[in-house]
Short mmCIF file of C-alpha atoms and ligand atoms in Angstrom, two decimals:
data_model
loop_
_atom_site.label_atom_id
_atom_site.label_comp_id
_atom_site.label_asym_id
_atom_site.label_seq_id
_atom_site.Cartn_x
_atom_site.Cartn_y
_atom_site.Cartn_z
CA MET S 1 -0.04 -0.28 0.00
CA VAL S 2 1.36 3.62 -0.82
CA TRP S 3 1.05 5.74 1.75
CA ARG S 4 -0.33 8.96 -0.41
CA MET S 5 -0.68 12.74 0.83
CA ASN S 6 -3.22 15.23 0.00
CA ALA S 7 -3.72 15.25 -3.61
CA ILE S 8 -4.14 19.42 -2.81
CA GLU S 9 -3.78 21.71 0.92
CA ALA S 10 -4.83 24.77 1.05
CA SER S 11 -3.91 27.44 4.56
CA GLY S 12 -5.92 30.52 4.73
CA LEU S 13 -5.95 31.50 1.35
CA VAL S 14 -7.16 35.49 0.89
CA LYS S 15 -7.12 37.51 -3.03
CA TYR S 16 -8.13 40.80 -2.50
CA TYR S 17 -9.09 42.53 -6.38
CA GLY S 18 -8.08 46.33 -5.44
CA SER S 19 -9.44 46.65 -2.05
CA PHE S 20 -12.28 44.09 -2.45
CA GLN S 21 -11.13 40.78 -0.90
CA ALA S 22 -13.45 38.42 -2.21
CA VAL S 23 -11.67 35.24 -0.47
CA LYS S 24 -11.36 35.64 3.04
CA GLY S 25 -9.37 33.04 4.51
CA VAL S 26 -10.01 29.62 2.56
CA SER S 27 -8.51 26.23 4.10
CA PHE S 28 -9.81 23.00 3.03
CA SER S 29 -7.81 19.59 1.47
CA VAL S 30 -9.10 17.69 -1.26
CA LYS S 31 -7.67 13.46 -0.31
CA SER S 32 -5.54 11.76 -3.03
CA GLY S 33 -8.59 10.37 -5.28
CA GLU S 34 -11.10 12.14 -4.42
CA VAL S 35 -13.75 13.48 -6.38
CA PHE S 36 -14.47 16.91 -4.08
CA GLY S 37 -17.59 19.67 -5.05
CA PHE S 38 -17.23 23.35 -4.18
CA LEU S 39 -20.06 24.59 -5.33
CA GLY S 40 -20.95 29.19 -3.98
CA PRO S 41 -23.72 31.03 -5.45
CA ASN S 42 -22.44 33.60 -8.38
CA GLY S 43 -18.98 35.67 -7.16
CA ALA S 44 -18.68 33.34 -4.19
CA GLY S 45 -15.45 33.07 -5.22
CA LYS S 46 -14.68 29.58 -6.36
CA THR S 47 -13.08 31.36 -9.51
CA THR S 48 -10.27 33.15 -7.58
CA THR S 49 -9.47 30.64 -5.08
CA ILE S 50 -9.33 28.10 -8.68
CA ARG S 51 -6.31 29.91 -9.73
CA MET S 52 -4.85 30.66 -6.46
CA LEU S 53 -3.98 26.49 -6.86
CA THR S 54 -3.64 26.53 -9.79
CA GLY S 55 -1.18 28.78 -9.58
CA VAL S 56 -3.15 31.65 -12.47
CA LEU S 57 -3.32 34.20 -9.57
CA LYS S 58 -0.93 34.59 -6.43
CA PRO S 59 -2.85 34.16 -2.21
CA ASP S 60 -2.41 37.65 -0.80
CA SER S 61 -1.99 34.78 2.08
CA GLY S 62 -2.46 31.54 2.46
CA GLU S 63 -0.63 28.77 1.14
CA VAL S 64 -0.99 26.60 -1.76
CA ARG S 65 0.00 22.52 -2.90
CA VAL S 66 -1.17 20.28 -4.73
CA LEU S 67 0.11 16.76 -5.55
CA GLY S 68 2.99 17.93 -1.88
CA TYR S 69 3.48 21.75 -4.85
CA ASP S 70 4.67 24.61 -2.84
CA MET S 71 2.55 26.04 -5.92
CA LEU S 72 4.33 29.76 -4.55
CA ASN S 73 7.57 28.46 -5.49
CA GLU S 74 7.45 28.93 -9.33
CA ARG S 75 9.65 25.86 -9.86
CA GLU S 76 7.42 23.97 -8.14
CA LYS S 77 4.20 24.92 -9.30
CA ILE S 78 5.42 24.19 -12.87
CA LYS S 79 6.57 20.52 -11.83
CA ALA S 80 2.14 20.76 -10.34
CA ARG S 81 1.26 21.93 -12.85
CA GLU S 82 2.90 19.28 -15.40
CA LYS S 83 0.98 17.29 -13.18
CA THR S 84 -2.66 18.88 -13.35
CA GLY S 85 -4.80 19.27 -16.15
CA ILE S 86 -6.68 22.85 -16.05
CA VAL S 87 -10.36 23.08 -17.52
CA PRO S 88 -10.33 27.27 -16.81
CA GLU S 89 -13.82 28.97 -16.67
CA MET S 90 -15.01 29.96 -19.50
CA ALA S 91 -12.47 29.09 -21.65
CA ASN S 92 -11.72 28.99 -25.51
CA PRO S 93 -10.15 26.88 -28.11
CA TYR S 94 -8.68 27.90 -30.68
CA VAL S 95 -11.17 28.81 -33.41
CA ASP S 96 -8.39 29.36 -36.49
CA LEU S 97 -7.21 25.71 -35.18
CA THR S 98 -9.07 22.38 -36.31
CA ALA S 99 -9.69 20.01 -32.91
CA MET S 100 -6.93 17.90 -33.46
CA GLN S 101 -4.88 20.76 -33.56
CA ASN S 102 -5.78 22.48 -30.81
CA LEU S 103 -4.35 19.55 -28.40
CA GLY S 104 -1.78 19.19 -30.34
CA LEU S 105 -1.34 22.39 -28.78
CA MET S 106 -1.84 21.53 -25.55
CA GLY S 107 0.00 17.93 -25.81
CA GLU S 108 3.49 19.96 -27.06
CA LEU S 109 3.12 21.98 -24.12
CA TYR S 110 2.71 19.62 -21.19
CA GLY S 111 6.19 18.46 -24.05
CA MET S 112 4.80 15.14 -25.16
CA SER S 113 6.31 13.33 -28.56
CA LYS S 114 4.28 13.60 -32.29
CA ALA S 115 3.63 10.45 -31.67
CA GLU S 116 2.12 10.41 -28.73
CA ILE S 117 0.54 12.97 -28.67
CA GLU S 118 -1.22 11.81 -31.78
CA LYS S 119 -2.15 7.94 -30.48
CA ARG S 120 -3.94 9.83 -27.78
CA SER S 121 -5.82 12.43 -28.93
CA LEU S 122 -7.90 10.10 -31.96
CA GLU S 123 -8.40 8.79 -28.34
CA LEU S 124 -9.73 11.35 -27.24
CA LEU S 125 -11.33 13.05 -30.21
CA LYS S 126 -13.70 9.47 -30.00
CA THR S 127 -14.25 9.58 -26.21
CA PHE S 128 -16.28 12.79 -26.98
CA ASP S 129 -18.03 12.31 -29.80
CA LEU S 130 -15.47 15.03 -31.99
CA TYR S 131 -13.82 12.49 -34.17
CA GLU S 132 -15.91 12.80 -37.08
CA LYS S 133 -15.05 15.96 -36.96
CA ARG S 134 -10.90 15.99 -35.95
CA ASN S 135 -9.85 18.49 -38.75
CA VAL S 136 -12.69 20.30 -38.47
CA LYS S 137 -11.29 24.25 -37.47
CA VAL S 138 -13.60 25.05 -34.30
CA ARG S 139 -14.46 27.88 -35.84
CA GLY S 140 -17.78 25.62 -36.90
CA PHE S 141 -18.28 23.35 -33.29
CA SER S 142 -21.05 24.44 -31.50
CA LYS S 143 -20.77 25.48 -27.08
CA GLY S 144 -20.73 22.31 -26.24
CA MET S 145 -18.25 20.59 -29.08
CA ARG S 146 -15.42 23.14 -27.74
CA GLN S 147 -16.21 22.35 -24.27
CA ARG S 148 -15.82 19.25 -24.67
CA LEU S 149 -13.31 19.26 -27.04
CA ILE S 150 -11.71 22.04 -23.97
CA ILE S 151 -11.72 18.86 -21.04
CA ALA S 152 -9.88 16.81 -23.49
CA MET S 153 -7.36 18.78 -23.99
CA ALA S 154 -7.27 18.86 -20.28
CA MET S 155 -6.72 15.42 -20.47
CA ILE S 156 -3.56 15.06 -23.54
CA ALA S 157 -0.96 14.31 -21.66
CA ASP S 158 -3.05 11.77 -18.53
CA PRO S 159 -2.90 14.33 -15.32
CA GLU S 160 -3.75 12.65 -11.55
CA LEU S 161 -4.84 15.68 -10.77
CA TYR S 162 -8.37 17.81 -12.88
CA PHE S 163 -9.61 20.99 -12.11
CA LEU S 164 -12.78 21.54 -13.46
CA ASP S 165 -14.55 25.33 -12.95
CA GLU S 166 -18.17 24.30 -14.35
CA PRO S 167 -17.41 21.55 -17.08
CA THR S 168 -21.19 21.01 -17.61
CA SER S 169 -22.56 24.56 -18.10
CA GLY S 170 -24.65 25.85 -20.30
CA LEU S 171 -24.63 22.40 -22.03
CA ASP S 172 -27.48 19.65 -22.67
CA VAL S 173 -28.03 16.25 -21.49
CA ILE S 174 -26.21 14.44 -23.63
CA SER S 175 -23.21 16.47 -23.86
CA ALA S 176 -23.46 16.99 -19.00
CA ARG S 177 -24.40 13.21 -19.60
CA LEU S 178 -20.88 12.29 -21.29
CA ILE S 179 -18.00 14.68 -19.29
CA LYS S 180 -20.11 12.63 -15.79
CA ASP S 181 -19.38 10.14 -16.86
CA VAL S 182 -15.79 10.70 -17.74
CA ILE S 183 -14.77 12.27 -15.07
CA ARG S 184 -16.27 8.62 -13.32
CA GLU S 185 -13.97 6.61 -15.24
CA GLU S 186 -11.74 8.89 -13.99
CA LYS S 187 -12.32 9.03 -10.46
CA LYS S 188 -11.77 4.86 -11.62
CA ALA S 189 -8.68 5.47 -12.74
CA GLY S 190 -7.59 7.10 -9.45
CA LYS S 191 -7.22 10.73 -10.39
CA THR S 192 -7.99 13.47 -8.58
CA ILE S 193 -10.32 15.50 -9.59
CA PHE S 194 -11.62 19.15 -7.46
CA LEU S 195 -14.77 20.42 -9.26
CA THR S 196 -16.99 23.60 -9.29
CA THR S 197 -20.78 23.37 -10.49
CA HIS S 198 -23.83 25.24 -10.18
CA ASN S 199 -26.07 22.00 -11.20
CA MET S 200 -27.28 20.59 -7.87
CA ASP S 201 -27.81 17.47 -9.16
CA ASP S 202 -24.30 16.36 -10.98
CA ALA S 203 -22.93 17.87 -7.38
CA ASN S 204 -25.03 15.36 -5.52
CA GLU S 205 -24.17 12.27 -8.46
CA LEU S 206 -20.40 12.39 -8.50
CA CYS S 207 -18.78 14.65 -4.93
CA GLU S 208 -18.19 12.05 -3.09
CA ARG S 209 -17.33 15.21 -0.97
CA ILE S 210 -18.52 18.92 -1.00
CA GLY S 211 -17.22 22.25 0.53
CA ILE S 212 -19.63 25.10 0.09
CA ILE S 213 -18.38 29.39 -0.22
CA ARG S 214 -20.81 31.69 0.45
CA LYS S 215 -18.40 35.75 0.36
CA GLY S 216 -15.13 34.62 0.00
CA LYS S 217 -16.42 31.94 2.73
CA LEU S 218 -15.85 28.44 3.62
CA ILE S 219 -18.90 27.77 5.32
CA ALA S 220 -19.22 24.29 4.76
CA ILE S 221 -17.53 20.25 3.94
CA ASP S 222 -18.26 17.50 4.19
CA THR S 223 -20.03 14.27 2.16
CA PRO S 224 -22.80 15.43 0.93
CA GLU S 225 -25.49 12.68 2.74
CA LYS S 226 -24.08 14.01 6.36
CA LEU S 227 -24.93 17.69 4.37
CA LYS S 228 -28.30 16.72 4.52
CA GLN S 229 -28.58 15.74 8.18
CA LEU S 230 -28.28 19.37 8.73
CA VAL S 231 -31.81 19.91 7.13
CA GLU S 232 -33.26 16.99 7.83
CA GLY S 233 -36.70 17.58 8.55
CA ARG S 234 -37.11 18.77 5.73
CA VAL S 235 -38.69 16.10 3.70
CA SER S 236 -41.61 16.92 1.03
CA VAL S 237 -44.50 14.91 -0.77
CA GLU S 238 -44.80 16.00 -4.14
CA VAL S 239 -48.35 15.73 -5.39
CA SER S 240 -50.21 15.62 -8.74
CA PHE S 241 -53.85 15.86 -9.07
CA GLU S 242 -55.90 15.05 -12.80
CA PRO S 243 -57.71 17.09 -12.86
CA MET S 244 -54.76 20.33 -11.61
CA LYS S 245 -56.67 20.60 -8.11
CA PHE S 246 -55.66 22.26 -5.06
CA ASP S 247 -56.72 23.55 -1.56
CA PRO S 248 -54.16 23.58 1.54
CA SER S 249 -56.96 24.34 3.52
CA VAL S 250 -57.38 20.24 4.16
CA LEU S 251 -54.26 19.37 5.19
CA SER S 252 -53.00 20.29 8.39
CA SER S 253 -49.70 18.30 7.90
CA ALA S 254 -47.98 20.63 6.17
CA LEU S 255 -44.74 22.65 7.09
CA LYS S 256 -45.10 25.04 3.66
CA ILE S 257 -46.71 24.25 0.68
CA GLU S 258 -44.61 24.93 -3.09
CA ARG S 259 -46.59 25.42 -6.55
CA MET S 260 -44.69 23.18 -8.28
CA GLY S 261 -45.52 23.65 -12.67
CA ASP S 262 -47.32 20.54 -12.83
CA LYS S 263 -47.59 19.83 -9.15
CA VAL S 264 -47.42 20.68 -5.55
CA ARG S 265 -44.96 20.46 -3.14
CA ILE S 266 -45.91 20.17 0.06
CA TYR S 267 -43.52 20.02 3.39
CA THR S 268 -43.28 18.22 5.73
CA THR S 269 -42.02 16.31 9.56
CA ASP S 270 -44.71 13.98 9.32
CA PRO S 271 -44.91 12.47 5.71
CA ASP S 272 -47.32 9.39 6.92
CA ALA S 273 -50.22 11.58 8.29
CA THR S 274 -49.06 14.22 4.08
CA VAL S 275 -49.88 10.45 2.61
CA LYS S 276 -53.05 9.71 3.80
CA GLU S 277 -54.52 13.90 4.18
CA LEU S 278 -53.73 13.96 0.01
CA VAL S 279 -55.56 10.47 -1.16
CA ARG S 280 -58.47 11.13 1.45
CA TYR S 281 -58.31 14.72 -0.40
CA ALA S 282 -58.40 12.49 -3.87
CA GLU S 283 -60.68 10.93 -3.30
CA ARG S 284 -63.72 13.21 -1.78
CA GLU S 285 -63.20 15.55 -5.12
CA ASN S 286 -63.04 12.91 -7.71
CA LEU S 287 -59.20 13.43 -8.14
CA ARG S 288 -56.64 11.04 -10.14
CA ILE S 289 -53.70 10.64 -8.17
CA VAL S 290 -51.10 11.03 -11.82
CA SER S 291 -47.43 11.23 -9.57
CA LEU S 292 -47.04 10.74 -5.73
CA ARG S 293 -43.59 10.79 -3.73
CA THR S 294 -42.17 11.64 -1.20
CA LEU S 295 -38.52 13.46 -0.95
CA SER S 296 -35.46 13.39 1.75
CA PRO S 297 -33.82 16.82 1.89
CA SER S 298 -31.72 17.11 -1.91
CA LEU S 299 -28.38 18.84 -1.44
CA GLU S 300 -29.91 21.73 -3.41
CA ASP S 301 -32.28 22.04 0.10
CA VAL S 302 -28.20 22.46 1.80
CA PHE S 303 -28.04 25.22 -0.20
CA MET S 304 -30.78 27.55 0.05
CA GLU S 305 -30.65 26.83 3.73
CA LEU S 306 -26.67 27.68 4.21
CA VAL S 307 -26.11 30.45 0.93
CA GLY S 308 -30.54 31.74 1.99
CA GLY S 309 -31.65 32.73 -1.22
CA ARG S 310 -29.00 35.28 -2.22
CA ASN S 311 -26.92 36.09 -3.79
CA ASP S 312 -24.15 37.41 -3.34
N1 ATP K 401 -10.41 40.33 -12.43
C1 ATP K 401 -11.67 40.91 -11.88
N2 ATP K 401 -11.54 42.20 -10.36
C2 ATP K 401 -12.33 41.96 -9.80
N3 ATP K 401 -12.92 41.99 -8.87
C3 ATP K 401 -12.98 40.31 -9.31
C4 ATP K 401 -12.15 39.51 -10.82
N4 ATP K 401 -12.66 38.53 -9.93
C5 ATP K 401 -13.18 38.16 -10.00
N5 ATP K 401 -13.83 39.12 -8.70
C6 ATP K 401 -14.88 39.48 -7.87
O1 ATP K 401 -13.77 38.84 -6.58
C7 ATP K 401 -15.64 38.39 -6.58
C8 ATP K 401 -15.30 37.45 -6.79
O2 ATP K 401 -15.11 35.89 -8.36
P1 ATP K 401 -15.48 35.15 -8.46
O3 ATP K 401 -15.19 34.89 -10.09
O4 ATP K 401 -14.33 34.38 -8.09
O5 ATP K 401 -16.18 34.26 -8.27
P2 ATP K 401 -17.08 32.69 -9.03
O6 ATP K 401 -17.58 31.85 -6.73
O7 ATP K 401 -16.46 32.11 -9.78
O8 ATP K 401 -18.44 33.56 -8.65
P3 ATP K 401 -19.71 32.10 -10.74
O9 ATP K 401 -20.46 31.64 -10.34
O10 ATP K 401 -20.62 33.22 -11.46
O11 ATP K 401 -17.89 32.08 -11.17
C9 ATP K 401 -16.67 38.27 -6.84
O12 ATP K 401 -17.17 39.81 -6.28
C10 ATP K 401 -16.67 39.33 -8.55
O13 ATP K 401 -16.98 40.35 -8.72
MG1 MG K 402 -16.29 31.84 -12.28
#
């Protein structure tokens, strides 16, 4: 058994833009082989933190170790980056180059041989469903194709660690699924993944641990299931009737009622009582129950509870 260190160690990270403090003393570590999610509202400081972790921005104070290398030391930073694949926020491939040429350029940056680049590029183009388009200039690529290419480029040198800043943002479900599958495969191969996303379902599905940042401060860090225990009691029952009508006054067990599209969601501490009340109501009013389910608190509930529904 090889002793493995933490892949990422951040301690006391602070970053100012002018007089504005964007990151206010953030500390955490990411274990080797872990998928770690970094969540937070717009402007919370996720991208700023990633930029410090990847050595793009120098923190005003604090320390960063990536794969054991001190990111404030220029030489060590280069060694860390050789083993790291980065997908920056809103990155773009070169539009005047083909998919193959973009991969080639990235491979050269990582010091790979022509033969290695060619072999790996073709593999990745197939994985990301871009093989047919390999010799087409990126200018003609859709957003999803560009993003898939950006991720392929980050993977060219088979890095140990990935930093992915909103890798599935704005993508259709097919592209997003493909990228999530790749993340899972990389995890299986022992890679470490640091990921930011606004998609709570993705975070829930992919991440072993999650950190939540708000206004530059880390306010929670734990496994998704443990985070959900923070909002225990927020069980809900979701129901849809046909025809859709609903009288909230028939429910004595409801804490809060929300209309959601063609459904109603009822937050309750006693789902058994709520379900029975709903069934009696449907029978009395001669309504058909189209769907009825009880839901445990979701990561979105946790997020709303902790971040308070306000954008920062
Ligand atoms: N180059 C910059 N100059 C000045 N302020 C900046 C700069 N970059 C970011 N900020 C500010 O720092 C704060 C954190 O920004 P950051 O991009 O890290 O947030 P984020 O969590 O990645 O948000 P999002 O979810 O929208 O991507 C914001 O208030 C932002 O306006
Ligand atoms: Mg960002």
